[in-house]
CSV table of C-alpha atoms and ligand atoms in Angstrom, one decimal:
chain,number,residue,atom,x,y,z
A,263,MET,CA,-11.0,-11.5,25.0
A,264,MET,CA,-12.4,-10.1,21.7
A,265,GLY,CA,-10.3,-9.8,18.6
A,266,THR,CA,-10.4,-7.8,15.3
A,267,VAL,CA,-10.9,-10.1,12.3
A,268,ILE,CA,-11.0,-9.5,8.5
A,269,LEU,CA,-14.4,-10.5,7.2
A,270,GLY,CA,-13.8,-9.9,3.5
A,271,THR,CA,-11.2,-8.5,1.0
A,272,GLY,CA,-11.5,-7.0,-2.4
A,273,SER,CA,-9.4,-5.3,-5.1
A,274,SER,CA,-9.9,-3.3,-8.2
A,275,LEU,CA,-7.5,-2.6,-11.1
A,276,PRO,CA,-7.9,-0.2,-14.0
A,277,LYS,CA,-8.4,-1.9,-17.3
A,278,ARG,CA,-5.5,-0.3,-19.2
A,279,ILE,CA,-2.2,-2.2,-19.0
A,280,MET,CA,1.0,-0.2,-19.7
A,281,THR,CA,4.0,-2.4,-20.5
A,282,ASN,CA,7.7,-1.7,-20.2
A,283,LYS,CA,7.7,-1.6,-24.0
A,284,ASP,CA,5.0,1.1,-24.0
A,285,LEU,CA,7.3,3.1,-21.7
A,286,GLU,CA,10.2,2.9,-24.2
A,287,VAL,CA,8.4,5.4,-26.4
A,288,ILE,CA,7.7,7.8,-23.5
A,289,VAL,CA,11.2,8.0,-21.9
A,290,ASP,CA,14.7,6.8,-22.6
A,291,THR,CA,14.5,3.3,-21.1
A,292,ASP,CA,14.0,-0.3,-22.0
A,293,ASP,CA,12.3,-3.4,-20.8
A,294,GLU,CA,15.5,-5.1,-19.7
A,295,TRP,CA,16.7,-2.1,-17.6
A,296,ILE,CA,13.3,-1.8,-15.9
A,297,PHE,CA,12.8,-5.5,-15.3
A,298,SER,CA,16.3,-6.2,-14.0
A,299,ARG,CA,16.3,-3.2,-11.6
A,300,THR,CA,12.7,-3.5,-10.4
A,301,GLY,CA,11.0,-6.8,-11.3
A,302,ILE,CA,8.2,-4.8,-13.0
A,303,ARG,CA,6.8,-5.7,-16.4
A,304,ASN,CA,3.4,-4.1,-16.4
A,305,ARG,CA,1.4,-1.5,-14.5
A,306,ARG,CA,-2.3,-0.4,-14.7
A,307,ILE,CA,-3.2,3.2,-15.7
A,308,GLY,CA,-6.6,4.7,-14.6
A,309,GLY,CA,-8.9,5.9,-17.3
A,310,ALA,CA,-12.4,7.3,-17.5
A,311,GLY,CA,-14.5,6.1,-14.6
A,312,GLU,CA,-11.4,4.9,-12.8
A,313,LYS,CA,-10.6,7.8,-10.5
A,314,THR,CA,-9.1,6.9,-7.1
A,315,HIS,CA,-12.5,6.9,-5.2
A,316,GLN,CA,-14.1,4.9,-8.0
A,317,ILE,CA,-11.6,2.0,-8.0
A,318,ALA,CA,-11.6,2.3,-4.1
A,319,ALA,CA,-15.3,1.9,-4.0
A,320,ASP,CA,-15.2,-1.0,-6.4
A,321,ALA,CA,-12.6,-2.8,-4.2
A,322,GLY,CA,-14.7,-1.9,-1.2
A,323,ARG,CA,-17.9,-3.3,-2.8
A,324,LYS,CA,-16.1,-6.7,-3.4
A,325,ALA,CA,-14.8,-6.8,0.2
A,326,LEU,CA,-18.3,-6.1,1.5
A,327,GLU,CA,-19.8,-8.8,-0.8
A,328,MET,CA,-17.3,-11.4,0.5
A,329,ALA,CA,-18.0,-10.3,4.1
A,330,GLY,CA,-21.8,-10.5,3.5
A,331,ILE,CA,-22.2,-7.0,4.9
A,332,LEU,CA,-24.4,-4.2,3.5
A,333,PRO,CA,-22.8,-0.7,3.0
A,334,GLU,CA,-25.4,0.7,5.5
A,335,GLU,CA,-23.9,-1.6,8.2
A,336,LEU,CA,-20.5,0.1,8.0
A,337,ASP,CA,-19.6,2.4,10.9
A,338,LEU,CA,-16.4,3.8,9.4
A,339,VAL,CA,-14.7,4.1,6.0
A,340,VAL,CA,-10.9,4.8,6.0
A,341,VAL,CA,-8.9,5.3,2.8
A,342,GLY,CA,-5.2,5.4,2.7
A,343,THR,CA,-4.3,7.5,-0.4
A,344,ILE,CA,-2.0,10.3,-1.6
A,345,SER,CA,-3.7,10.6,-5.0
A,346,SER,CA,-7.3,11.5,-4.6
A,347,HIS,CA,-8.7,13.8,-7.3
A,348,MET,CA,-9.6,16.4,-4.6
A,349,LEU,CA,-7.9,17.6,-1.4
A,350,MET,CA,-11.4,18.2,0.1
A,351,PRO,CA,-13.7,16.3,0.5
A,352,SER,CA,-11.6,13.2,1.4
A,353,CYS,CA,-11.4,10.2,-0.9
A,354,ALA,CA,-13.2,8.3,1.9
A,355,CYS,CA,-16.2,10.6,1.7
A,356,PHE,CA,-16.5,10.0,-2.0
A,357,VAL,CA,-16.2,6.2,-1.4
A,358,GLN,CA,-18.9,6.5,1.3
A,359,LYS,CA,-21.2,8.2,-1.3
A,360,GLU,CA,-20.4,5.7,-4.1
A,361,LEU,CA,-21.2,2.8,-1.8
A,362,GLY,CA,-24.2,4.3,0.0
A,363,ALA,CA,-22.5,3.7,3.4
A,364,VAL,CA,-24.9,6.3,4.9
A,365,ASN,CA,-24.3,5.4,8.6
A,366,ALA,CA,-20.5,5.6,8.5
A,367,PHE,CA,-18.1,8.4,9.2
A,368,ALA,CA,-15.2,8.6,6.7
A,369,TYR,CA,-11.7,10.0,6.5
A,370,ASP,CA,-8.4,9.6,4.7
A,371,ILE,CA,-5.0,8.7,6.0
A,372,ASN,CA,-1.9,10.2,4.3
A,373,ALA,CA,0.8,7.8,5.0
A,374,ALA,CA,1.9,7.0,1.4
A,375,CYS,CA,2.6,3.3,0.9
A,376,SER,CA,1.9,2.6,4.6
A,377,GLY,CA,-1.6,3.9,4.4
A,378,PHE,CA,-3.3,0.5,4.6
A,379,ILE,CA,-1.2,-0.8,7.4
A,380,TYR,CA,-1.8,2.4,9.5
A,381,GLY,CA,-5.5,2.1,8.7
A,382,MET,CA,-5.6,-1.5,9.8
A,383,ASP,CA,-4.0,-0.6,13.1
A,384,MET,CA,-6.6,2.2,13.7
A,385,ALA,CA,-9.5,-0.2,12.8
A,386,ASP,CA,-8.1,-2.7,15.2
A,387,LYS,CA,-8.0,-0.1,18.0
A,388,TYR,CA,-11.6,1.2,17.3
A,389,ILE,CA,-12.9,-2.3,17.2
A,390,ARG,CA,-11.2,-3.4,20.4
A,391,SER,CA,-12.6,-0.4,22.3
A,392,GLU,CA,-16.2,-0.4,20.8
A,393,ASN,CA,-16.7,-4.0,19.6
A,394,GLN,CA,-19.7,-3.5,17.5
A,395,LYS,CA,-17.9,-1.5,14.8
A,396,LYS,CA,-17.6,-2.6,11.2
A,397,ILE,CA,-14.9,-0.8,9.4
A,398,LEU,CA,-13.9,-0.7,5.7
A,399,VAL,CA,-10.2,0.1,5.2
A,400,ILE,CA,-9.0,0.8,1.7
A,401,GLY,CA,-5.7,1.6,0.1
A,402,ALA,CA,-6.2,3.3,-3.3
A,403,GLU,CA,-4.1,5.2,-5.7
A,404,THR,CA,-4.0,6.7,-9.2
A,405,LEU,CA,-0.4,7.8,-9.1
A,406,SER,CA,-0.3,7.8,-12.9
A,407,GLY,CA,-1.7,11.3,-12.4
A,408,ARG,CA,1.0,12.3,-10.0
A,409,LEU,CA,4.1,11.3,-12.0
A,410,ASN,CA,6.5,13.4,-14.1
A,411,TRP,CA,6.3,11.3,-17.3
A,412,LYS,CA,9.6,12.8,-18.4
A,413,ASP,CA,11.4,11.5,-15.4
A,414,ARG,CA,12.6,7.9,-16.1
A,415,ASN,CA,13.8,7.5,-12.5
A,416,THR,CA,10.2,7.5,-11.2
A,417,CYS,CA,7.6,7.1,-14.0
A,418,ILE,CA,8.6,3.5,-14.6
A,419,LEU,CA,8.0,2.4,-11.0
A,420,PHE,CA,4.4,3.2,-10.1
A,421,GLY,CA,0.9,2.0,-11.1
A,422,ASP,CA,-2.8,2.5,-10.2
A,423,GLY,CA,-5.1,0.2,-8.2
A,424,ALA,CA,-7.1,-0.3,-5.0
A,425,GLY,CA,-7.4,-2.9,-2.3
A,426,ALA,CA,-9.8,-3.2,0.6
A,427,ALA,CA,-10.7,-5.2,3.7
A,428,VAL,CA,-13.7,-5.2,6.0
A,429,PHE,CA,-12.9,-5.5,9.7
A,430,GLY,CA,-15.2,-6.6,12.4
A,431,HIS,CA,-15.0,-8.2,15.8
A,432,SER,CA,-14.9,-11.9,16.8
A,433,ASN,CA,-15.2,-13.5,20.3
A,434,ASP,CA,-12.7,-16.1,19.2
A,435,SER,CA,-9.6,-15.0,21.0
A,436,THR,CA,-7.4,-17.3,18.8
A,437,ARG,CA,-7.9,-15.2,15.7
A,438,GLY,CA,-7.6,-11.7,14.5
A,439,VAL,CA,-5.1,-8.8,14.3
A,440,VAL,CA,-2.3,-9.8,16.6
A,441,GLY,CA,-0.5,-6.4,16.6
A,442,SER,CA,1.4,-3.8,14.7
A,443,ASN,CA,4.7,-2.0,14.8
A,444,LEU,CA,4.5,1.4,13.1
A,445,HIS,CA,7.0,4.2,12.6
A,446,SER,CA,7.6,7.5,10.8
A,447,ASP,CA,10.6,9.7,10.3
A,448,GLY,CA,9.7,13.1,8.9
A,449,ARG,CA,13.4,14.2,8.9
A,450,LEU,CA,13.8,12.2,5.7
A,451,TRP,CA,10.9,13.6,3.8
A,452,ARG,CA,13.0,15.0,1.1
A,453,LEU,CA,14.1,11.6,-0.2
A,454,LEU,CA,10.5,10.8,-1.4
A,455,HIS,CA,8.0,13.5,-1.7
A,456,MET,CA,5.3,15.3,-3.7
A,457,HIS,CA,4.2,19.0,-3.6
A,458,THR,CA,0.6,20.2,-3.8
A,459,ALA,CA,-0.5,22.8,-6.3
A,460,PRO,CA,1.2,26.2,-6.0
A,461,SER,CA,-0.1,28.3,-3.1
A,462,THR,CA,-2.3,31.4,-3.8
A,463,ASN,CA,-0.6,33.0,-0.8
A,464,PRO,CA,2.8,34.1,-2.1
A,465,ASP,CA,4.3,34.1,1.5
A,466,LEU,CA,3.5,30.4,1.8
A,467,GLU,CA,4.6,29.4,-1.7
A,468,VAL,CA,7.4,26.8,-1.9
A,469,PRO,CA,10.2,28.4,-3.9
A,470,ASP,CA,10.6,26.7,-7.3
A,471,ASN,CA,7.6,24.4,-6.7
A,472,PRO,CA,8.2,21.7,-9.2
A,473,GLY,CA,4.5,20.6,-9.4
A,474,ALA,CA,2.4,17.9,-7.8
A,475,HIS,CA,4.4,14.8,-8.8
A,476,ILE,CA,6.6,12.3,-7.1
A,477,ILE,CA,10.3,13.2,-6.6
A,478,MET,CA,12.6,10.6,-5.3
A,479,GLU,CA,16.2,9.7,-4.6
A,480,GLY,CA,16.0,6.1,-5.5
A,481,ARG,CA,19.3,4.8,-4.1
A,482,GLU,CA,18.7,6.3,-0.7
A,483,VAL,CA,15.1,5.2,-0.6
A,484,PHE,CA,16.2,1.7,-1.4
A,485,LYS,CA,18.6,1.5,1.6
A,486,TYR,CA,16.2,2.9,4.1
A,487,ALA,CA,13.3,0.8,2.9
A,488,VAL,CA,15.2,-2.5,3.4
A,489,LYS,CA,16.5,-1.6,6.8
A,490,ALA,CA,13.3,-0.1,8.1
A,491,MET,CA,11.2,-3.0,7.1
A,492,GLU,CA,13.7,-5.5,8.5
A,493,ASP,CA,13.7,-3.6,11.8
A,494,SER,CA,9.9,-3.4,12.1
A,495,VAL,CA,9.3,-7.0,11.2
A,496,CYS,CA,11.9,-8.2,13.8
A,497,ALA,CA,10.6,-5.8,16.4
A,498,LEU,CA,7.0,-7.0,15.8
A,499,LEU,CA,7.9,-10.7,16.0
A,500,LYS,CA,9.7,-10.1,19.2
A,501,GLN,CA,6.9,-7.9,20.6
A,502,GLU,CA,4.3,-10.6,19.9
A,503,ASN,CA,6.6,-13.5,20.7
A,504,ILE,CA,6.0,-15.1,17.3
A,505,SER,CA,8.7,-17.1,15.5
A,506,MET,CA,9.6,-16.5,11.8
A,507,ASP,CA,8.8,-20.2,11.2
A,508,SER,CA,5.2,-19.9,12.3
A,509,ILE,CA,4.4,-17.4,9.5
A,510,LYS,CA,2.3,-19.0,6.7
A,511,LEU,CA,2.5,-16.1,4.3
A,512,PHE,CA,4.5,-12.9,4.2
A,513,ILE,CA,2.7,-10.1,2.2
A,514,PRO,CA,5.2,-7.2,1.9
A,515,HIS,CA,4.7,-3.9,0.1
A,516,GLN,CA,5.2,-4.5,-3.6
A,517,ALA,CA,7.7,-1.7,-4.4
A,518,ASN,CA,10.5,-3.5,-6.1
A,519,ILE,CA,11.8,-7.1,-6.4
A,520,ARG,CA,15.3,-6.1,-5.4
A,521,ILE,CA,14.1,-4.4,-2.2
A,522,LEU,CA,12.1,-7.6,-1.4
A,523,LYS,CA,15.0,-9.9,-2.1
A,524,ASN,CA,17.4,-7.8,0.1
A,525,LEU,CA,14.8,-7.8,2.8
A,526,LEU,CA,14.2,-11.6,2.6
A,527,GLU,CA,18.0,-12.2,2.7
A,528,ARG,CA,18.4,-10.1,5.8
A,529,LEU,CA,15.4,-11.7,7.5
A,530,GLN,CA,16.5,-15.2,6.3
A,531,PHE,CA,12.9,-15.7,5.3
A,532,PRO,CA,12.1,-18.3,2.6
A,533,GLU,CA,11.0,-16.9,-0.8
A,534,GLU,CA,8.4,-19.6,-1.3
A,535,LYS,CA,6.3,-18.2,1.6
A,536,VAL,CA,6.3,-14.6,0.1
A,537,PHE,CA,3.4,-13.3,-2.0
A,538,VAL,CA,4.8,-11.2,-5.0
A,539,ASN,CA,2.8,-9.5,-7.8
A,540,VAL,CA,5.0,-6.5,-8.4
A,541,SER,CA,5.7,-7.6,-12.0
A,542,ASP,CA,2.0,-7.1,-12.9
A,543,TYR,CA,1.1,-3.9,-11.1
A,544,GLY,CA,4.4,-2.0,-10.2
A,545,ASN,CA,4.3,0.0,-7.0
A,546,THR,CA,0.6,0.9,-6.2
A,547,SER,CA,1.6,2.7,-3.0
A,548,ALA,CA,-1.2,2.4,-0.3
A,549,ALA,CA,-3.0,-0.2,-2.5
A,550,SER,CA,-0.1,-2.6,-2.8
A,551,VAL,CA,-0.6,-4.6,0.4
A,552,PRO,CA,-4.4,-4.9,0.3
A,553,ILE,CA,-4.3,-5.9,-3.4
A,554,ALA,CA,-1.8,-8.6,-2.6
A,555,LEU,CA,-3.8,-9.6,0.5
A,556,ASP,CA,-7.0,-9.9,-1.6
A,557,GLU,CA,-5.2,-11.9,-4.4
A,558,ALA,CA,-3.6,-14.3,-1.9
A,559,ASN,CA,-7.0,-14.7,-0.1
A,560,ARG,CA,-8.9,-15.4,-3.3
A,561,GLN,CA,-6.2,-17.9,-4.3
A,562,GLY,CA,-6.7,-19.7,-1.0
A,563,LEU,CA,-3.1,-19.3,0.1
A,564,PHE,CA,-4.0,-19.2,3.8
A,565,ALA,CA,-6.7,-20.7,5.9
A,566,ARG,CA,-8.4,-20.1,9.3
A,567,GLY,CA,-5.8,-19.9,12.1
A,568,ASP,CA,-2.8,-19.2,9.7
A,569,THR,CA,-0.4,-16.4,10.7
A,570,ILE,CA,0.1,-13.7,8.0
A,571,LEU,CA,2.8,-11.0,8.2
A,572,LEU,CA,2.3,-7.7,6.3
A,573,CYS,CA,4.8,-4.9,6.0
A,574,SER,CA,5.3,-1.6,4.2
A,575,PHE,CA,7.5,1.4,3.6
A,576,GLY,CA,6.8,4.8,2.0
A,577,GLY,CA,7.1,8.6,1.7
A,578,GLY,CA,7.3,10.4,5.0
A,579,PHE,CA,9.1,8.2,5.7
A,580,THR,CA,6.4,5.9,7.0
A,581,TRP,CA,6.8,2.2,7.6
A,582,GLY,CA,5.6,-0.7,9.7
A,583,ALA,CA,4.6,-4.3,10.0
A,584,SER,CA,1.4,-6.1,11.1
A,585,LEU,CA,0.5,-9.7,12.1
A,586,ILE,CA,-2.9,-11.3,11.5
A,587,LYS,CA,-4.1,-14.7,12.7
A,588,TRP,CA,-6.6,-15.4,9.9
B,885,COA,C1,15.0,3.6,-8.8
B,885,COA,C2,16.0,2.4,-8.9
B,885,COA,C3,15.4,1.3,-9.7
B,885,COA,C4,17.2,2.9,-9.7
B,885,COA,O1,18.2,1.9,-9.8
B,885,COA,P1,19.7,2.2,-9.5
B,885,COA,O2,20.4,0.9,-9.8
B,885,COA,O3,19.8,2.7,-8.1
B,885,COA,O4,20.0,3.2,-10.6
B,885,COA,P2,20.6,4.7,-10.4
B,885,COA,O5,19.6,5.6,-9.9
B,885,COA,O6,21.9,4.6,-9.7
B,885,COA,O7,20.9,5.0,-11.9
B,885,COA,C5,21.8,4.3,-12.7
B,885,COA,C6,21.8,4.8,-14.1
B,885,COA,O8,20.5,4.3,-14.7
B,885,COA,C7,19.9,5.5,-15.3
B,885,COA,N1,18.4,5.3,-15.2
B,885,COA,C8,17.6,5.7,-14.3
B,885,COA,N2,16.3,5.3,-14.6
B,885,COA,C9,16.4,4.6,-15.8
B,885,COA,C10,15.5,4.0,-16.6
B,885,COA,N3,14.2,4.0,-16.3
B,885,COA,N4,15.9,3.4,-17.7
B,885,COA,C11,17.2,3.4,-18.1
B,885,COA,N5,18.1,4.0,-17.3
B,885,COA,C12,17.8,4.6,-16.2
B,885,COA,C13,20.3,6.6,-14.4
B,885,COA,O9,20.1,7.8,-15.1
B,885,COA,C14,21.8,6.3,-14.2
B,885,COA,O10,22.5,6.6,-15.3
B,885,COA,P3,23.9,7.3,-15.2
B,885,COA,O11,24.8,6.3,-14.5
B,885,COA,O12,24.3,7.6,-16.6
B,885,COA,O13,23.7,8.6,-14.4
B,885,COA,C15,16.5,2.0,-7.5
B,885,COA,O14,17.3,3.0,-6.9
B,885,COA,C16,15.3,1.6,-6.6
B,885,COA,O15,14.7,0.6,-6.8
B,885,COA,N6,15.1,2.5,-5.6
B,885,COA,C17,13.9,2.3,-4.7
B,885,COA,C18,12.7,3.0,-5.4
B,885,COA,C19,11.4,2.6,-4.7
B,885,COA,O16,11.1,1.5,-4.6
B,885,COA,N7,10.7,3.7,-4.3
B,885,COA,C20,9.4,3.6,-3.7
B,885,COA,C21,9.6,3.1,-2.3
B,885,COA,S1,8.0,3.0,-1.5
């Protein structure tokens, strides 16, 4: 039985660091409020040469380098993003061009913060059905361009960045993507959403379109996020008959330290086996899980055969969990 393995990971972060202190001069907030409510101290903000597809390509390049694979060998490039600089072409097509992945087809996934986990599940399914495929899955965002910088409820939470993984097949049945448990609930869209630019067809225009920036009801999102991630992690472990104890490292979506702490408490999962970098980057949406995966990988926090648990939650709502045997 053939499996889908991760051959390399990479990440890319814009150079500019925005601290909580910097935010104090933009909106009515302070470092203590932000840190105690979210665990965030810093976030990165994209600048010239750091558009979504550019940092996505940079992360992809590093993942390819680690995998020892040339861009021409890629069959598919998938980018999870909600903040590409254009609606068409896709961010993935721009990444393909930047990398010179001339033999690949390319498309985006719009699943907000769950974009990487959804992409990973698709890569697994492609590879299992056509085992020669080599697939680059990226989560990349520049949400700094999609925030209302006058809204202190949202602008303090998000940051820019990109993370990537190259997937391929392995004949070693003891390794690879074990499975996923994915969900969406479009009925709850209003709680976390972002409009596009106003429509040029007045009949299709959204009344009082507030503009293309994130709108969120924080308290409600918090409650759903904790419960949804708890449910999908438990369902996945049951589905794959894997015990909580056998997990070497848990890499959850880095939205907020209080969401994470609540989740760990409900799961009764030990904090020391959880990878956390939210204080440095804030919530980077689709990029958060692959950036954390790459950092944990480069720090040598897991080895061949270890079981890694990933999970995410985002606008849509979308959420899910995945298991990998490294
Ligand atoms: C956003 C969040 C940190 C707000 O924390 P909270 O404890 O729920 O705070 P509330 O929204 O109830 O607001 C409490 C007060 O703080 C104020 N406040 C909001 N943002 C503030 C800020 N950045 N600085 C200072 N005060 C702020 C509010 O205006 C409110 O004041 P009021 O009582 O005078 O009206 C929290 O709800 C949260 O983490 N939600 C999940 C968000 C998330 O992770 N989204 C992405 C998921 S993928």
